[in-house]
PDB file of C-alpha atoms in Angstrom:
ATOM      1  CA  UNK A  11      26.147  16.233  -7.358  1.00  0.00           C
ATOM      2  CA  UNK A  12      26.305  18.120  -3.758  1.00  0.00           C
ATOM      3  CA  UNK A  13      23.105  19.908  -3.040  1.00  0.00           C
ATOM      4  CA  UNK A  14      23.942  22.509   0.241  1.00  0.00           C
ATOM      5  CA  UNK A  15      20.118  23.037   0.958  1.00  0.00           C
ATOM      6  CA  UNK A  16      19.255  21.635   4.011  1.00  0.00           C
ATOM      7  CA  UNK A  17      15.117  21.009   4.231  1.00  0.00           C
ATOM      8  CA  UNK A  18      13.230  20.864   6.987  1.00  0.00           C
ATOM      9  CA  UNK A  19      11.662  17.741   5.780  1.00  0.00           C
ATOM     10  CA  UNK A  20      12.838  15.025   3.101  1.00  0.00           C
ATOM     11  CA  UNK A  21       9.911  12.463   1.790  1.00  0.00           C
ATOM     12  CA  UNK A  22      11.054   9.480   0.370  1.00  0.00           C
ATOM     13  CA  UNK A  23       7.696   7.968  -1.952  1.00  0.00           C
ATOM     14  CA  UNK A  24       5.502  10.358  -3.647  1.00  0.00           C
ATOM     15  CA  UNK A  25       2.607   8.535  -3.683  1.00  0.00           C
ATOM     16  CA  UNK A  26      -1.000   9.504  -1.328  1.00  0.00           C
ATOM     17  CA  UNK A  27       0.762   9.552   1.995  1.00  0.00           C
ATOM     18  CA  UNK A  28       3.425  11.361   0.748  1.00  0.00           C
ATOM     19  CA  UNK A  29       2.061  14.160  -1.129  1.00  0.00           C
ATOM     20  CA  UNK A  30      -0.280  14.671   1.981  1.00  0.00           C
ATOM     21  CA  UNK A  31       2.423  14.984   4.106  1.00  0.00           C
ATOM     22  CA  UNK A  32       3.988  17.147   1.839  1.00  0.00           C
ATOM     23  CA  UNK A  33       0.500  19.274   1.562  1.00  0.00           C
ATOM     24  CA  UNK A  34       0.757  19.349   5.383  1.00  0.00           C
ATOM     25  CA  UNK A  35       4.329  20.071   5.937  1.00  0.00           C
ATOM     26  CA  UNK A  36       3.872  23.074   2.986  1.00  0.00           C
ATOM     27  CA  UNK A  37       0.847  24.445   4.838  1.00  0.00           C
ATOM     28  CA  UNK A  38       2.821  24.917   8.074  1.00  0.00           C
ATOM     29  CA  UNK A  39       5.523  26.784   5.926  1.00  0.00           C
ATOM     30  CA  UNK A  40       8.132  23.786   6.055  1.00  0.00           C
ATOM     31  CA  UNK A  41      10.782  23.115   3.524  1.00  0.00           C
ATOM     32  CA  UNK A  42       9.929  20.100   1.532  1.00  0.00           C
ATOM     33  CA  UNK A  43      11.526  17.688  -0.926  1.00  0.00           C
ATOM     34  CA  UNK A  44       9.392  14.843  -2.351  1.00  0.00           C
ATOM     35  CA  UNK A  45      11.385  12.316  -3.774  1.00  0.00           C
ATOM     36  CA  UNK A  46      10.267   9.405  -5.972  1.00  0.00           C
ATOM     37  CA  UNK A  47      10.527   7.029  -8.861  1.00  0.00           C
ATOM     38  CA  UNK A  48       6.669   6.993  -9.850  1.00  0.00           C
ATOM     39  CA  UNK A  49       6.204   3.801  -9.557  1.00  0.00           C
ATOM     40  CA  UNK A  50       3.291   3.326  -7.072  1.00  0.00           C
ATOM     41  CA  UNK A  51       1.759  -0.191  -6.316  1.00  0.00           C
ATOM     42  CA  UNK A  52      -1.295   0.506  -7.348  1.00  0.00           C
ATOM     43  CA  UNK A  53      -0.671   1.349 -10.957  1.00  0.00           C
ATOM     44  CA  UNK A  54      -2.181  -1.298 -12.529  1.00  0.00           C
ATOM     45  CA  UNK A  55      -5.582  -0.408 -10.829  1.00  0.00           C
ATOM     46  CA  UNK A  56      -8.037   1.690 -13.405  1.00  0.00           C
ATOM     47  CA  UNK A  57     -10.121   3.221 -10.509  1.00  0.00           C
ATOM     48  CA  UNK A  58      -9.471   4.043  -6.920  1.00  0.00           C
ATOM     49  CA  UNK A  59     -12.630   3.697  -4.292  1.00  0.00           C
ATOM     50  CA  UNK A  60     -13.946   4.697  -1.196  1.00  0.00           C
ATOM     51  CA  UNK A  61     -12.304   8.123  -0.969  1.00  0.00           C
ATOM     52  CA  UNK A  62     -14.585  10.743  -0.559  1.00  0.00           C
ATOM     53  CA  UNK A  63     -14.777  13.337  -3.370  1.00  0.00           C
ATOM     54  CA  UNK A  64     -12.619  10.629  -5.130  1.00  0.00           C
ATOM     55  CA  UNK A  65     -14.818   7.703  -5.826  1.00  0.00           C
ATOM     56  CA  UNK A  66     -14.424   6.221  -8.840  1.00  0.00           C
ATOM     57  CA  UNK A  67     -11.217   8.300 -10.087  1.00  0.00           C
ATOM     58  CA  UNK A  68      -8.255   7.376 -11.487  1.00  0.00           C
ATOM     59  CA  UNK A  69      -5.517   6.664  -9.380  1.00  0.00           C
ATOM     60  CA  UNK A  70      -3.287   8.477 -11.441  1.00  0.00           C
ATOM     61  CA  UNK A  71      -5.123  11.568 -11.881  1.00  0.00           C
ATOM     62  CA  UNK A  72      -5.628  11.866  -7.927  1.00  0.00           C
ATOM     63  CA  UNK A  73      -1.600  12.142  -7.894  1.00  0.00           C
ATOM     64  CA  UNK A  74      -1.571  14.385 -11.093  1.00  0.00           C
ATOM     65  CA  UNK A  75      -4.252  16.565  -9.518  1.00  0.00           C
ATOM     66  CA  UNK A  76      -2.215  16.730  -6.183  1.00  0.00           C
ATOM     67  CA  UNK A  77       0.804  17.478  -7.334  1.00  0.00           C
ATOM     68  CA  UNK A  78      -0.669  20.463  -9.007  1.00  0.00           C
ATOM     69  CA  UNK A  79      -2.730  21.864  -6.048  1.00  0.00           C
ATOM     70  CA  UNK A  80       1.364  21.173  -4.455  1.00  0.00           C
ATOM     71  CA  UNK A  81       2.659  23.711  -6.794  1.00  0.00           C
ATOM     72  CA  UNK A  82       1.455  26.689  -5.428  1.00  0.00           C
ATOM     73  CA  UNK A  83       3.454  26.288  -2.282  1.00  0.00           C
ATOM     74  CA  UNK A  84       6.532  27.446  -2.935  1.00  0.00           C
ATOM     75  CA  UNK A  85       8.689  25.686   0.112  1.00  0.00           C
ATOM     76  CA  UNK A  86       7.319  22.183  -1.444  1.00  0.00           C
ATOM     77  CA  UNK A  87       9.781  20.694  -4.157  1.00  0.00           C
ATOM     78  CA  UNK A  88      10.249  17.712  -6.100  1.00  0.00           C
ATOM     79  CA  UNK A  89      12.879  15.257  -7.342  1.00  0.00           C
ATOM     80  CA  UNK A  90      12.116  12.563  -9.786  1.00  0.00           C
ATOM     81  CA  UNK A  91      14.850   9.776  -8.426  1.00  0.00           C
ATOM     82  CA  UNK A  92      15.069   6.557  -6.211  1.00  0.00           C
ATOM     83  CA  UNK A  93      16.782   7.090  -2.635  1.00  0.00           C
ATOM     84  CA  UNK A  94      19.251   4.518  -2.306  1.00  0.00           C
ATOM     85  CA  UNK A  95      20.997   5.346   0.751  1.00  0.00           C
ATOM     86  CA  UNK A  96      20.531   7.452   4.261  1.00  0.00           C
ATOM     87  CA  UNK A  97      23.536   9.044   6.025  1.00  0.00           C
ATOM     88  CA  UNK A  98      22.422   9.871   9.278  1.00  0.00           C
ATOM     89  CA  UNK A  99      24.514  12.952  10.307  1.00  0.00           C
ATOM     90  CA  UNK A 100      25.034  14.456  13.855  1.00  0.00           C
ATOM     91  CA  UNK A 101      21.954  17.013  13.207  1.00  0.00           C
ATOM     92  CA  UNK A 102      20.103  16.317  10.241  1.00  0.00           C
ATOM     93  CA  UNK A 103      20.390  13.202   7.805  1.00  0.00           C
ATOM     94  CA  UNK A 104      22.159  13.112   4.272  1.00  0.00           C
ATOM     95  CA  UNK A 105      20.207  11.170   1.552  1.00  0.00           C
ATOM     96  CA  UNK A 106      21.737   9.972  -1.409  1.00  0.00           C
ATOM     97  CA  UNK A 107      19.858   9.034  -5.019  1.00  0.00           C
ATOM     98  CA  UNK A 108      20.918   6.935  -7.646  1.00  0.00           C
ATOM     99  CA  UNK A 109      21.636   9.595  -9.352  1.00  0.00           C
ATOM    100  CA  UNK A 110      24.292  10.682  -7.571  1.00  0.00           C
ATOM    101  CA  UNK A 111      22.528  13.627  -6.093  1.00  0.00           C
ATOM    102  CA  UNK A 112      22.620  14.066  -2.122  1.00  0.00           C
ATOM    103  CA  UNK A 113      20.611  16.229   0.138  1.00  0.00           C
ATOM    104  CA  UNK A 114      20.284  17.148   3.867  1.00  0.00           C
ATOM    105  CA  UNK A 115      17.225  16.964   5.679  1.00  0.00           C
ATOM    106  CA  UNK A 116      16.308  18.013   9.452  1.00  0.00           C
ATOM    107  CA  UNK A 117      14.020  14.858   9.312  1.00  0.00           C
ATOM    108  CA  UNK A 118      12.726  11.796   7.274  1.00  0.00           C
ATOM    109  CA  UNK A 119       9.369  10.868   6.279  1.00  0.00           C
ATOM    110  CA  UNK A 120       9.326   6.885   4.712  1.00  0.00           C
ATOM    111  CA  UNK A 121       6.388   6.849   2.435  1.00  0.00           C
ATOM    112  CA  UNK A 122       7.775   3.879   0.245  1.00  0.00           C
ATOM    113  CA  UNK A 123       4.888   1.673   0.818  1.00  0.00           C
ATOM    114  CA  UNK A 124       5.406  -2.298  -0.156  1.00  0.00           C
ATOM    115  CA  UNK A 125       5.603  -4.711  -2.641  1.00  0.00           C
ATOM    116  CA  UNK A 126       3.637  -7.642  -2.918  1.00  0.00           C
ATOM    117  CA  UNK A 127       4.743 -10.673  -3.391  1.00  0.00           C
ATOM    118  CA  UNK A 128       2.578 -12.297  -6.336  1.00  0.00           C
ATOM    119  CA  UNK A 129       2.172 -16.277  -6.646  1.00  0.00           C
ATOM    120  CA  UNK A 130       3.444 -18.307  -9.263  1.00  0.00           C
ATOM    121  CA  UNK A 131       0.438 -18.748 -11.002  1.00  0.00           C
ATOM    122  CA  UNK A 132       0.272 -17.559 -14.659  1.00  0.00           C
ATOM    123  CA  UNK A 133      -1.930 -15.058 -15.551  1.00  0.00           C
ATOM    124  CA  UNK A 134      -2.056 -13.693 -11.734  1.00  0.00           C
ATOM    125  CA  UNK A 135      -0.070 -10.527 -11.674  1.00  0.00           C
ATOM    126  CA  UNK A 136      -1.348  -9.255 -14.653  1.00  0.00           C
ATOM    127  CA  UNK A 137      -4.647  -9.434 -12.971  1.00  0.00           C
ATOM    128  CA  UNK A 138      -3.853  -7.952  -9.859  1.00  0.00           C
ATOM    129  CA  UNK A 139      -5.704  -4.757  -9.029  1.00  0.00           C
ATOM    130  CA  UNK A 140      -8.128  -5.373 -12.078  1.00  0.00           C
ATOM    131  CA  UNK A 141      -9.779  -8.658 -11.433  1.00  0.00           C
ATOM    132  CA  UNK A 142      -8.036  -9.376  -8.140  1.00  0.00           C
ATOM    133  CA  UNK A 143      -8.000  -7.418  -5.490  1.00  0.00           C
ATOM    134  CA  UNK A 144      -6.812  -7.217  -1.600  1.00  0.00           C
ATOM    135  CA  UNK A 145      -9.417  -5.131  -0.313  1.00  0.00           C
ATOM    136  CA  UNK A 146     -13.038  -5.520  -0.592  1.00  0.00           C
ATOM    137  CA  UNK A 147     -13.589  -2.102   1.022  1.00  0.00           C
ATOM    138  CA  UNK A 148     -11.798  -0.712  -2.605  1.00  0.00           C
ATOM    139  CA  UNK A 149     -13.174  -2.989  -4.985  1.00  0.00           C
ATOM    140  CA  UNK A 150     -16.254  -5.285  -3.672  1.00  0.00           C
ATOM    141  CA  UNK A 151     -19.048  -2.604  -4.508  1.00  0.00           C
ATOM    142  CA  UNK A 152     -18.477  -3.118  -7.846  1.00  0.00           C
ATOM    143  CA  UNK A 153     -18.784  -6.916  -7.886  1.00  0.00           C
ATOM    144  CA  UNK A 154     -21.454  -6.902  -6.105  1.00  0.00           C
ATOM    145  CA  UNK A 155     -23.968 -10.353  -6.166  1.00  0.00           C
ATOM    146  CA  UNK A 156     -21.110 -11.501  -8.501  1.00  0.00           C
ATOM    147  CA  UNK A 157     -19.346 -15.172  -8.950  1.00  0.00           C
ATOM    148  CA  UNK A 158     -16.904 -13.935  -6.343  1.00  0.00           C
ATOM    149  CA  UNK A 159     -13.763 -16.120  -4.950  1.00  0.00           C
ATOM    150  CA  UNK A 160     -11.123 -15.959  -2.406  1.00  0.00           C
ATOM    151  CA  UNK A 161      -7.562 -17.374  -2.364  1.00  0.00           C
ATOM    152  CA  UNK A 162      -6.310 -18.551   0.576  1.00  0.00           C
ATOM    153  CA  UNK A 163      -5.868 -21.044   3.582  1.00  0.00           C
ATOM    154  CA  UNK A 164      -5.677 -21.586   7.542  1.00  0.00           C
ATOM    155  CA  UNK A 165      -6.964 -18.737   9.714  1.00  0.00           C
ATOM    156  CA  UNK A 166      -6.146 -15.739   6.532  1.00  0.00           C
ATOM    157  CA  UNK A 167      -8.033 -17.736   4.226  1.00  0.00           C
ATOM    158  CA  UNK A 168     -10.974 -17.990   6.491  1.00  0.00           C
ATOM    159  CA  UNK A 169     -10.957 -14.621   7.946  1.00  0.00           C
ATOM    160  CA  UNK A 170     -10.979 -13.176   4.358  1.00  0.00           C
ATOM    161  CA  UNK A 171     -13.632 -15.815   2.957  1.00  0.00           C
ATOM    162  CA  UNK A 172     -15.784 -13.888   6.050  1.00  0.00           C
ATOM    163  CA  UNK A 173     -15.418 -10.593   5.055  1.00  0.00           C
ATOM    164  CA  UNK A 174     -16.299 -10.955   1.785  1.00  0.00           C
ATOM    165  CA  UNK A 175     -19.103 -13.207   1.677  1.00  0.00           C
ATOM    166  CA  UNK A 176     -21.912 -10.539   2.095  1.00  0.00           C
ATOM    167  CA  UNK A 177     -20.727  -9.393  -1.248  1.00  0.00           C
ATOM    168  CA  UNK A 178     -20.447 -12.090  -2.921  1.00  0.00           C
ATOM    169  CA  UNK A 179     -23.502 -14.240  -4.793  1.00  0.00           C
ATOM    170  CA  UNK A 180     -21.703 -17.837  -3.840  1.00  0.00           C
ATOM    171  CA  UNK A 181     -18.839 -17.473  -2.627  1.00  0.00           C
ATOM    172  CA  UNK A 182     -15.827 -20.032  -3.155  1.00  0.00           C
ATOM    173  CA  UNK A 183     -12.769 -20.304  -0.740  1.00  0.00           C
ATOM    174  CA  UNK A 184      -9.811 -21.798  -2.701  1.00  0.00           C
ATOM    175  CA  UNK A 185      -7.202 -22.917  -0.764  1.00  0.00           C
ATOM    176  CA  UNK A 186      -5.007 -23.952  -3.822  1.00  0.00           C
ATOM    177  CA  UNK A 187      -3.794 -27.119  -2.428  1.00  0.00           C
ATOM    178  CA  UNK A 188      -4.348 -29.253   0.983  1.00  0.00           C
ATOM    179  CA  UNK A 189      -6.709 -27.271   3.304  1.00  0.00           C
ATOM    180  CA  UNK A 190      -5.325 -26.278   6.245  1.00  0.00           C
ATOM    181  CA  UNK A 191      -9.063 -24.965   7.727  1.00  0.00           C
ATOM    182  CA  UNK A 192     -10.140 -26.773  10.660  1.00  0.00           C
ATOM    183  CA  UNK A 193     -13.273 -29.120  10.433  1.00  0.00           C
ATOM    184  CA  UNK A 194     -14.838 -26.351  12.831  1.00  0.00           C
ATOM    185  CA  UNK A 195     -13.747 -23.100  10.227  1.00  0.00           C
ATOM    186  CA  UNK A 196     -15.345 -25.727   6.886  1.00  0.00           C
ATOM    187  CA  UNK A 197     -18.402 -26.534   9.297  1.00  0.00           C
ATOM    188  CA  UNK A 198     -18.948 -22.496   9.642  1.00  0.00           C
ATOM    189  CA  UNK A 199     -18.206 -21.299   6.115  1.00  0.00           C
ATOM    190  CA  UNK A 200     -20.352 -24.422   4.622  1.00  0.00           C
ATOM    191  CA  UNK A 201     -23.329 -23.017   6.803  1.00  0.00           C
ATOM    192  CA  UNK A 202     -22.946 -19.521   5.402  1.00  0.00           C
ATOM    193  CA  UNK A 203     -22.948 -21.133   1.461  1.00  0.00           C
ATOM    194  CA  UNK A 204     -19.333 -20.769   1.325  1.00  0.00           C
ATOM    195  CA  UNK A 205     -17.649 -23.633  -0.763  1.00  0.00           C
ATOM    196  CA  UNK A 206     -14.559 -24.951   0.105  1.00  0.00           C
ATOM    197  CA  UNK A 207     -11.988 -25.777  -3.169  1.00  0.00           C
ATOM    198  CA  UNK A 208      -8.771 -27.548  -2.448  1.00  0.00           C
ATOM    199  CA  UNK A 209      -7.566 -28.113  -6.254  1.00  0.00           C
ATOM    200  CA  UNK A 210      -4.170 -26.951  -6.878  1.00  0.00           C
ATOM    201  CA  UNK A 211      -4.657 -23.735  -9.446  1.00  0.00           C
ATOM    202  CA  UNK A 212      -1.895 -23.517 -12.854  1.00  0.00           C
ATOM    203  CA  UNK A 213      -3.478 -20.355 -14.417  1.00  0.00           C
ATOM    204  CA  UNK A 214      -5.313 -17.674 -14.247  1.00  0.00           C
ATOM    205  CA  UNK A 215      -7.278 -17.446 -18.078  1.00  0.00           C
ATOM    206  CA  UNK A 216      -8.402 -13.546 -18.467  1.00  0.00           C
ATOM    207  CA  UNK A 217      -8.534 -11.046 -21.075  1.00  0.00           C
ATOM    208  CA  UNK A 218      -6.635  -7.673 -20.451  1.00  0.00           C
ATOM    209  CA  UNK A 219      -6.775  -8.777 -16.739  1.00  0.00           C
ATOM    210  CA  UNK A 220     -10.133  -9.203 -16.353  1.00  0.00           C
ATOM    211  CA  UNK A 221     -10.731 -12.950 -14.610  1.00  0.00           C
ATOM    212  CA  UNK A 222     -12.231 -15.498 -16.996  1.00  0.00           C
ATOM    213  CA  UNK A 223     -11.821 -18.583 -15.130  1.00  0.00           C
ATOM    214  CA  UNK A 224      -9.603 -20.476 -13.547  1.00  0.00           C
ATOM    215  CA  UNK A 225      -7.299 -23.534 -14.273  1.00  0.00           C
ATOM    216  CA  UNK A 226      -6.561 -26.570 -11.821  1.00  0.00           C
ATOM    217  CA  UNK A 227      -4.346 -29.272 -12.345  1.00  0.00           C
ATOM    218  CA  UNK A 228      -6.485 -31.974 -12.043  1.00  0.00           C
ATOM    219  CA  UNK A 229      -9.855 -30.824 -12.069  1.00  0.00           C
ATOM    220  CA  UNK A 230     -12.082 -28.622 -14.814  1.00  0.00           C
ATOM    221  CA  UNK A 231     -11.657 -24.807 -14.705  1.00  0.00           C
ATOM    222  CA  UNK A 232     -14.325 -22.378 -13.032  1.00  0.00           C
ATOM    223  CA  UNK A 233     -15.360 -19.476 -13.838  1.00  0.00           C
ATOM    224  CA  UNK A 234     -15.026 -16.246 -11.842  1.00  0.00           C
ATOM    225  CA  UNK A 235     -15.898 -12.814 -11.917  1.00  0.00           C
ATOM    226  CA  UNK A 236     -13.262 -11.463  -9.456  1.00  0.00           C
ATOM    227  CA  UNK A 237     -10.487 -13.025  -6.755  1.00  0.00           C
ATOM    228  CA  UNK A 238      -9.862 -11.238  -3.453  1.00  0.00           C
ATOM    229  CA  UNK A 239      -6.682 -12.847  -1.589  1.00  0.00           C
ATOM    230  CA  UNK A 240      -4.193 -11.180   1.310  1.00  0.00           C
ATOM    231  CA  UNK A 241      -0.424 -11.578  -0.267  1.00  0.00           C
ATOM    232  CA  UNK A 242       2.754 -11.590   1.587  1.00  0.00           C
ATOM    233  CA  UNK A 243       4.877  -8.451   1.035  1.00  0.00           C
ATOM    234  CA  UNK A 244       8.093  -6.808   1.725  1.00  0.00           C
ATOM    235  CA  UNK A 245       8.743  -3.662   2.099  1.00  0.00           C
ATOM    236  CA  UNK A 246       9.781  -1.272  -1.169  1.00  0.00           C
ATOM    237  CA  UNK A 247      12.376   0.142   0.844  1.00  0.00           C
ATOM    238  CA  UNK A 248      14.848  -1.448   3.245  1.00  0.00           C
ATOM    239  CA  UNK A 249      16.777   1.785   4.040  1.00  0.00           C
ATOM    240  CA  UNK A 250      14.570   2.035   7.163  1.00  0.00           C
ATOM    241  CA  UNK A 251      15.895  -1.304   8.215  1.00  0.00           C
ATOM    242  CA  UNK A 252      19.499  -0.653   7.573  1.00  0.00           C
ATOM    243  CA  UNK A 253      19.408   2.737   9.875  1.00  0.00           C
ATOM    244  CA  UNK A 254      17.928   0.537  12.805  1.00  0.00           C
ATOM    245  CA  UNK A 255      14.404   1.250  12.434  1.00  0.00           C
ATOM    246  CA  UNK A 256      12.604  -1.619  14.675  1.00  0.00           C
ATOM    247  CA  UNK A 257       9.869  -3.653  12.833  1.00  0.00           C
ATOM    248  CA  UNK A 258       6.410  -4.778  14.216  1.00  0.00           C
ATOM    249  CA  UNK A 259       5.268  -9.005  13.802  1.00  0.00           C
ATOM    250  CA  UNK A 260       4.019  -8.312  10.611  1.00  0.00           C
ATOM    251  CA  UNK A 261       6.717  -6.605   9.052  1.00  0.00           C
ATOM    252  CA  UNK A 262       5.482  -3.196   9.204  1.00  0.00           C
ATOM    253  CA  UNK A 263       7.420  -0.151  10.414  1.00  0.00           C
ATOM    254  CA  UNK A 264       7.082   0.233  13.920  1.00  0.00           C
ATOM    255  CA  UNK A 265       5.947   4.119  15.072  1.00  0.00           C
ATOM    256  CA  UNK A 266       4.642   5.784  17.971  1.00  0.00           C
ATOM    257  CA  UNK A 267       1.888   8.085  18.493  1.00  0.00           C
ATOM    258  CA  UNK A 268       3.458  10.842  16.819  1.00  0.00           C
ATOM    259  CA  UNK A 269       4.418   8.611  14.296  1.00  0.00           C
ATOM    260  CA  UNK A 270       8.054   8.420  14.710  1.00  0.00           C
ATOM    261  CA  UNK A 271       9.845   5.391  14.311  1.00  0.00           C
ATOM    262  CA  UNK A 272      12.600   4.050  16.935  1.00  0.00           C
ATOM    263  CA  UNK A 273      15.144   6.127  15.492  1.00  0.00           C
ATOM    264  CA  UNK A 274      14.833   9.893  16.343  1.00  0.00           C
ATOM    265  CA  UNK A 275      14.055  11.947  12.996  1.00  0.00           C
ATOM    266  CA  UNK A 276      12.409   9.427  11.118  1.00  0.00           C
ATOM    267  CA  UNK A 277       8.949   8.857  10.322  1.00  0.00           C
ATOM    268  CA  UNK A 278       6.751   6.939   8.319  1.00  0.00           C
ATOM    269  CA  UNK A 279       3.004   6.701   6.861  1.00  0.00           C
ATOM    270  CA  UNK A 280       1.348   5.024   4.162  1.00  0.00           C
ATOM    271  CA  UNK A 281       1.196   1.498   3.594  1.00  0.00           C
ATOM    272  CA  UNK A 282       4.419   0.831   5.045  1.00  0.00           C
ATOM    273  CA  UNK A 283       2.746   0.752   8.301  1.00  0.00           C
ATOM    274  CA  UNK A 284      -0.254  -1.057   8.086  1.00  0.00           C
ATOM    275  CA  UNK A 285      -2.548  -3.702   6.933  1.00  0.00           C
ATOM    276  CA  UNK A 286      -5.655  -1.165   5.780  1.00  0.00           C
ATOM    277  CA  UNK A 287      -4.473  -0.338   2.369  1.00  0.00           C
ATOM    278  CA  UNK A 288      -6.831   1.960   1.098  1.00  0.00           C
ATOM    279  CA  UNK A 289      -5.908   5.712  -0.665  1.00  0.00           C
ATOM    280  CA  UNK A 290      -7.924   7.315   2.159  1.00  0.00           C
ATOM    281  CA  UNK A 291      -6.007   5.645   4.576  1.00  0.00           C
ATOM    282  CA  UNK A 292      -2.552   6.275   2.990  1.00  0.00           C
ATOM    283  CA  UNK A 293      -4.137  10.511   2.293  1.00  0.00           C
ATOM    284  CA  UNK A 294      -4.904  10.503   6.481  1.00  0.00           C
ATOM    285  CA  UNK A 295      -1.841   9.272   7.366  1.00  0.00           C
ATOM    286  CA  UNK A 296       0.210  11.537   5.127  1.00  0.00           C
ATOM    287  CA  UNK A 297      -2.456  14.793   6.323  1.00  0.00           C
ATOM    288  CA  UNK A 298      -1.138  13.592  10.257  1.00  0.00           C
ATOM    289  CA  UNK A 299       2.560  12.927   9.520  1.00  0.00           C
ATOM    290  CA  UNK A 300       3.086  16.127   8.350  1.00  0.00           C
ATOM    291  CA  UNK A 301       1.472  17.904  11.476  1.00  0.00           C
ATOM    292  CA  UNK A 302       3.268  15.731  13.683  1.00  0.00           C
ATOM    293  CA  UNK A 303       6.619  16.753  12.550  1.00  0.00           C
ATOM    294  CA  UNK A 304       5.736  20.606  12.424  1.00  0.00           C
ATOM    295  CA  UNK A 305       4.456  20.404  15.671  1.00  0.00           C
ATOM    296  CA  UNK A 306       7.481  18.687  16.954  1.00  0.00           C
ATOM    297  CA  UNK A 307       9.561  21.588  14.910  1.00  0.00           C
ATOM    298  CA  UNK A 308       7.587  24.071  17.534  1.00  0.00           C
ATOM    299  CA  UNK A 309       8.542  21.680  20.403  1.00  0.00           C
ATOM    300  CA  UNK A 310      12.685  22.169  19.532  1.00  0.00           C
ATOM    301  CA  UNK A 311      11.953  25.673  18.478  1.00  0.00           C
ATOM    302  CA  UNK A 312      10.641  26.485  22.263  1.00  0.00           C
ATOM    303  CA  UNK A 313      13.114  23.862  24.425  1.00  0.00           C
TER     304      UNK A 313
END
């Protein structure tokens, strides 16, 4: 299927960035598609935090609530598909779906966020967003003063066992194996009641992903109320990539001010672009995105 529209503005990922950028992009009269697969990485989280007017909500009824506040602008559409491929063309860009569908665009906006990489451990992944979380900002109110762990070594492990320890009422670091910490980093979180766990973990024992305890393989379990860790990722999308797109040291799209990556007519926003995952975060940079292309729209329209 052959779609002749051309819209101003295609957005690949339909999550918070994307249907902000699409709220934006609709409010300055732009022709929008949103495409995507509904399959957020969040979905396994029951509440979404720290979002203003938000708190405490559903992460799927913020996007069911957007969506319908996005219906009554008529130049914003939506297509329920994956984008498998990007055909730049000598003025616009031709993206195709697996489907089968394709559709020209003036620009791109890449809101595909990432996917996390989860551990071999059993029991992790079906706790992860319930019982363990990546960002304390999210998720630490609410286990508050609780039996509170992190997962991880070296400088990340130590960094994160920081942060959270104001939260947490004793706070373990476990490092799941030989501790790469320097004496100085064990000396520091020792002083601050932070416990230091080398012991190799082989489950994760919860109940509908809520964190009973945990399993080592040679010592007794412990019990904890919640795990907060920093995983490696890759991105959900690696169309980006594949069109030239350069990459920062972290493996996050690389933009500029206006938030355009290295190849003219593409942009990006969300969590594809940065380490502070949060739904605020992702709803700013979708709100900016979209004024950043219609203002660059007014540029071309006046050169």
């Amino acid at each position: 299927m052959q779609s002749q529209e051309i819209f101003d503005v295609i957005i690949i990922g339909g999550s918070y960035a994307g249907l902000s950028a699409a709220l934006s992009l609709g409010r300055s009269l732009r022709r929008v598609l949103v495409i995507d697969n509904g399959n957020p990485c969040n979905r396994q989280a029951p509440y979404s935090h720290n979002f203003l007017t938000n708190d405490g909500i559903n992460p799927f009824e913020i996007r069911k609530k957007a969506k319908e506040q996005l219906a009554k602008y008529p130049s914003v559409h939506f297509l329920a598909d994956t984008v498998v491929d990007v055909q730049p063309e000598k003025d616009n860009f031709t993206v195709v779906t697996k489907e089968g569908t394709k559709i020209n665009a003036k620009k791109l906006v890449f809101a595909t966020g990432i996917i996390d990489t989860i551990p071999n451990i059993e029991g992790f992944g079906k706790c992860w967003g319930i019982s363990i979380f990546h960002c304390p900002y999210c998720h630490g109110y609410e286990v508050k003063n609780k039996k509170l762990g992190v997962l991880g070594n070296g400088d990340l492990g130590f960094e994160l066992a920081k942060t959270i320890c104001h939260w947490a009422d004793g706070l373990t670091l476990y490092t799941n194996g030989t501790s790469t910490l320097t004496p100085e980093e064990v000396l520091l979180l020792n002083k601050h009641g932070i416990t230091v766990v080398e012991n190799e973990i082989t489950e994760i024992q919860h109940e509908n992903g809520n964190i009973k305890q945990i399993q080592f393989k040679d010592t007794q379990p412990e019990h904890v109320d919640a795990l907060f860790t920093q995983l490696p990722f890759i991105q959900q999308c690696d169309i980006p990539e594949k069109l030239g797109c350069e990459f920062n040291e972290y493996g996050f799209i690389h933009i500029d001010k206006t938030m355009q990556a290295s190849v003219p007519g593409i942009y990006a926003a969300g969590d594809c672009l940065t380490l502070f995952r949060s739904v605020a975060n992702a709803v700013a940079a979708g709100n900016k995105v979209g004024a950043m292309i219609n203002k660059k729209f007014i540029e071309e329209a006046f050169a």
